[in-house]
Amino acid sequence: MNNTQSKRKPYVREMKKDWWLKNAFYTGYMIREGTSIFVSIYAVVLMWGLLRLVQGQEAFNGWLESLQSPIAILFHVIALAACLFHAKTWFALAPKAMRIFRGEELVPEKPIVIAQYVALAAVSLLILFIVA
């Protein structure tokens, strides 16, 4: 029997637009997901820079000049804050998503989170060493 033959109406729960503001967990989740918008836009800005680099020195210099406007600087500050918040929340979430066992015992979350920060610092220093 399909829904057209049934005389019963299906229950449709009403969802208000601000449902996620009523619970701190959901608010944090939505803010974390919202930061991905800035990360995505920043990725497009970088790809645009690569496109300009391929087009030649003059085009690339024009792209660099456009990044010195106050709006671009403000966007980069906001994108940096969004990326840092996104990374921090991901590092805190990773031990829950990736459960590591040592024998029969679950490895605590704190060493996993610290290991991620150490790896981030090591990779960052390696990149700075290569670039400099």
mmCIF file of N, CA and C in Angstrom, residues 20-75:
data_model
loop_
_atom_site.group_PDB
_atom_site.id
_atom_site.type_symbol
_atom_site.label_atom_id
_atom_site.label_comp_id
_atom_site.label_asym_id
_atom_site.label_seq_id
_atom_site.Cartn_x
_atom_site.Cartn_y
_atom_site.Cartn_z
ATOM 1 N N TRP A 20 19.062 25.200 15.434
ATOM 2 C CA TRP A 20 20.427 24.925 15.847
ATOM 3 C C TRP A 20 20.925 25.895 16.913
ATOM 4 N N LEU A 21 20.204 26.982 17.155
ATOM 5 C CA LEU A 21 20.613 27.948 18.177
ATOM 6 C C LEU A 21 20.170 27.542 19.583
ATOM 7 N N LYS A 22 19.327 26.554 19.685
ATOM 8 C CA LYS A 22 18.774 26.160 20.978
ATOM 9 C C LYS A 22 19.644 25.148 21.730
ATOM 10 N N ASN A 23 20.649 24.609 21.075
ATOM 11 C CA ASN A 23 21.519 23.620 21.694
ATOM 12 C C ASN A 23 22.966 24.005 21.379
ATOM 13 N N ALA A 24 23.807 24.125 22.411
ATOM 14 C CA ALA A 24 25.196 24.570 22.218
ATOM 15 C C ALA A 24 25.972 23.629 21.299
ATOM 16 N N PHE A 25 25.701 22.329 21.374
ATOM 17 C CA PHE A 25 26.405 21.375 20.511
ATOM 18 C C PHE A 25 26.107 21.655 19.040
ATOM 19 N N TYR A 26 24.839 21.851 18.724
ATOM 20 C CA TYR A 26 24.453 22.113 17.338
ATOM 21 C C TYR A 26 24.943 23.483 16.871
ATOM 22 N N THR A 27 24.964 24.460 17.775
ATOM 23 C CA THR A 27 25.468 25.779 17.419
ATOM 24 C C THR A 27 26.945 25.691 17.039
ATOM 25 N N GLY A 28 27.724 24.990 17.851
ATOM 26 C CA GLY A 28 29.143 24.794 17.539
ATOM 27 C C GLY A 28 29.342 24.057 16.229
ATOM 28 N N TYR A 29 28.520 23.052 16.010
ATOM 29 C CA TYR A 29 28.600 22.278 14.769
ATOM 30 C C TYR A 29 28.330 23.166 13.553
ATOM 31 N N MET A 30 27.278 23.976 13.629
ATOM 32 C CA MET A 30 26.918 24.837 12.495
ATOM 33 C C MET A 30 27.983 25.909 12.253
ATOM 34 N N ILE A 31 28.539 26.456 13.326
ATOM 35 C CA ILE A 31 29.613 27.443 13.158
ATOM 36 C C ILE A 31 30.819 26.782 12.513
ATOM 37 N N ARG A 32 31.160 25.566 12.947
ATOM 38 C CA ARG A 32 32.292 24.851 12.354
ATOM 39 C C ARG A 32 32.050 24.601 10.872
ATOM 40 N N GLU A 33 30.865 24.174 10.536
ATOM 41 C CA GLU A 33 30.556 23.933 9.131
ATOM 42 C C GLU A 33 30.529 25.235 8.344
ATOM 43 N N GLY A 34 30.110 26.317 8.972
ATOM 44 C CA GLY A 34 30.099 27.623 8.304
ATOM 45 C C GLY A 34 31.493 28.126 7.984
ATOM 46 N N THR A 35 32.483 27.736 8.791
ATOM 47 C CA THR A 35 33.856 28.169 8.508
ATOM 48 C C THR A 35 34.366 27.575 7.200
ATOM 49 N N SER A 36 33.790 26.476 6.780
ATOM 50 C CA SER A 36 34.243 25.861 5.529
ATOM 51 C C SER A 36 33.949 26.754 4.321
ATOM 52 N N ILE A 37 32.997 27.651 4.455
ATOM 53 C CA ILE A 37 32.716 28.592 3.367
ATOM 54 C C ILE A 37 33.927 29.479 3.120
ATOM 55 N N PHE A 38 34.513 30.004 4.199
ATOM 56 C CA PHE A 38 35.696 30.855 4.061
ATOM 57 C C PHE A 38 36.889 30.062 3.537
ATOM 58 N N VAL A 39 37.026 28.826 3.993
ATOM 59 C CA VAL A 39 38.111 27.969 3.506
ATOM 60 C C VAL A 39 37.944 27.729 2.008
ATOM 61 N N SER A 40 36.732 27.498 1.560
ATOM 62 C CA SER A 40 36.471 27.261 0.129
ATOM 63 C C SER A 40 36.757 28.506 -0.702
ATOM 64 N N ILE A 41 36.307 29.649 -0.223
ATOM 65 C CA ILE A 41 36.561 30.892 -0.965
ATOM 66 C C ILE A 41 38.065 31.161 -1.040
ATOM 67 N N TYR A 42 38.774 30.902 0.051
ATOM 68 C CA TYR A 42 40.225 31.106 0.040
ATOM 69 C C TYR A 42 40.897 30.169 -0.962
ATOM 70 N N ALA A 43 40.406 28.937 -1.066
ATOM 71 C CA ALA A 43 40.955 28.004 -2.057
ATOM 72 C C ALA A 43 40.741 28.538 -3.472
ATOM 73 N N VAL A 44 39.585 29.140 -3.733
ATOM 74 C CA VAL A 44 39.326 29.735 -5.048
ATOM 75 C C VAL A 44 40.277 30.906 -5.303
ATOM 76 N N VAL A 45 40.534 31.722 -4.276
ATOM 77 C CA VAL A 45 41.481 32.840 -4.414
ATOM 78 C C VAL A 45 42.863 32.317 -4.782
ATOM 79 N N LEU A 46 43.303 31.247 -4.133
ATOM 80 C CA LEU A 46 44.609 30.672 -4.453
ATOM 81 C C LEU A 46 44.647 30.082 -5.861
ATOM 82 N N MET A 47 43.569 29.428 -6.265
ATOM 83 C CA MET A 47 43.529 28.882 -7.634
ATOM 84 C C MET A 47 43.535 30.008 -8.672
ATOM 85 N N TRP A 48 42.868 31.109 -8.335
ATOM 86 C CA TRP A 48 42.880 32.266 -9.223
ATOM 87 C C TRP A 48 44.319 32.790 -9.354
ATOM 88 N N GLY A 49 45.057 32.782 -8.254
ATOM 89 C CA GLY A 49 46.464 33.186 -8.292
ATOM 90 C C GLY A 49 47.294 32.264 -9.160
ATOM 91 N N LEU A 50 47.030 30.958 -9.105
ATOM 92 C CA LEU A 50 47.745 30.028 -9.975
ATOM 93 C C LEU A 50 47.427 30.280 -11.445
ATOM 94 N N LEU A 51 46.165 30.587 -11.719
ATOM 95 C CA LEU A 51 45.772 30.911 -13.083
ATOM 96 C C LEU A 51 46.525 32.146 -13.571
ATOM 97 N N ARG A 52 46.591 33.163 -12.724
ATOM 98 C CA ARG A 52 47.318 34.393 -13.087
ATOM 99 C C ARG A 52 48.807 34.132 -13.254
ATOM 100 N N LEU A 53 49.352 33.226 -12.455
ATOM 101 C CA LEU A 53 50.768 32.884 -12.581
ATOM 102 C C LEU A 53 51.056 32.245 -13.935
ATOM 103 N N VAL A 54 50.156 31.392 -14.391
ATOM 104 C CA VAL A 54 50.311 30.736 -15.689
ATOM 105 C C VAL A 54 50.201 31.761 -16.826
ATOM 106 N N GLN A 55 49.398 32.808 -16.596
ATOM 107 C CA GLN A 55 49.192 33.818 -17.634
ATOM 108 C C GLN A 55 50.366 34.782 -17.781
ATOM 109 N N GLY A 56 51.296 34.753 -16.859
ATOM 110 C CA GLY A 56 52.490 35.584 -16.999
ATOM 111 C C GLY A 56 52.724 36.477 -15.790
ATOM 112 N N GLN A 57 53.893 37.097 -15.818
ATOM 113 C CA GLN A 57 54.328 37.936 -14.689
ATOM 114 C C GLN A 57 53.405 39.129 -14.461
ATOM 115 N N GLU A 58 52.992 39.783 -15.532
ATOM 116 C CA GLU A 58 52.145 40.971 -15.390
ATOM 117 C C GLU A 58 50.788 40.616 -14.760
ATOM 118 N N ALA A 59 50.194 39.529 -15.196
ATOM 119 C CA ALA A 59 48.907 39.103 -14.653
ATOM 120 C C ALA A 59 49.059 38.707 -13.179
ATOM 121 N N PHE A 60 50.160 38.018 -12.856
ATOM 122 C CA PHE A 60 50.391 37.597 -11.476
ATOM 123 C C PHE A 60 50.626 38.810 -10.572
ATOM 124 N N ASN A 61 51.381 39.791 -11.057
ATOM 125 C CA ASN A 61 51.608 41.007 -10.271
ATOM 126 C C ASN A 61 50.299 41.764 -10.039
ATOM 127 N N GLY A 62 49.412 41.768 -11.023
ATOM 128 C CA GLY A 62 48.103 42.379 -10.849
ATOM 129 C C GLY A 62 47.288 41.668 -9.784
ATOM 130 N N TRP A 63 47.382 40.337 -9.756
ATOM 131 C CA TRP A 63 46.682 39.563 -8.726
ATOM 132 C C TRP A 63 47.249 39.884 -7.344
ATOM 133 N N LEU A 64 48.578 39.953 -7.259
ATOM 134 C CA LEU A 64 49.200 40.307 -5.977
ATOM 135 C C LEU A 64 48.773 41.696 -5.511
ATOM 136 N N GLU A 65 48.683 42.624 -6.461
ATOM 137 C CA GLU A 65 48.242 43.987 -6.126
ATOM 138 C C GLU A 65 46.813 43.985 -5.582
ATOM 139 N N SER A 66 45.961 43.172 -6.174
ATOM 140 C CA SER A 66 44.566 43.130 -5.723
ATOM 141 C C SER A 66 44.447 42.579 -4.304
ATOM 142 N N LEU A 67 45.416 41.785 -3.883
ATOM 143 C CA LEU A 67 45.381 41.230 -2.532
ATOM 144 C C LEU A 67 45.776 42.252 -1.467
ATOM 145 N N GLN A 68 46.248 43.420 -1.886
ATOM 146 C CA GLN A 68 46.678 44.443 -0.934
ATOM 147 C C GLN A 68 45.573 45.440 -0.608
ATOM 148 N N SER A 69 44.393 45.242 -1.156
ATOM 149 C CA SER A 69 43.276 46.136 -0.844
ATOM 150 C C SER A 69 42.775 45.846 0.566
ATOM 151 N N PRO A 70 42.177 46.843 1.229
ATOM 152 C CA PRO A 70 41.680 46.614 2.597
ATOM 153 C C PRO A 70 40.640 45.489 2.683
ATOM 154 N N ILE A 71 39.808 45.351 1.676
ATOM 155 C CA ILE A 71 38.789 44.287 1.692
ATOM 156 C C ILE A 71 39.464 42.917 1.616
ATOM 157 N N ALA A 72 40.488 42.800 0.781
ATOM 158 C CA ALA A 72 41.200 41.531 0.665
ATOM 159 C C ALA A 72 41.930 41.197 1.960
ATOM 160 N N ILE A 73 42.515 42.196 2.588
ATOM 161 C CA ILE A 73 43.218 41.961 3.849
ATOM 162 C C ILE A 73 42.220 41.535 4.927
ATOM 163 N N LEU A 74 41.076 42.208 4.993
ATOM 164 C CA LEU A 74 40.040 41.836 5.952
ATOM 165 C C LEU A 74 39.562 40.409 5.707
ATOM 166 N N PHE A 75 39.337 40.066 4.444
ATOM 167 C CA PHE A 75 38.918 38.703 4.123
ATOM 168 C C PHE A 75 39.966 37.698 4.584
#
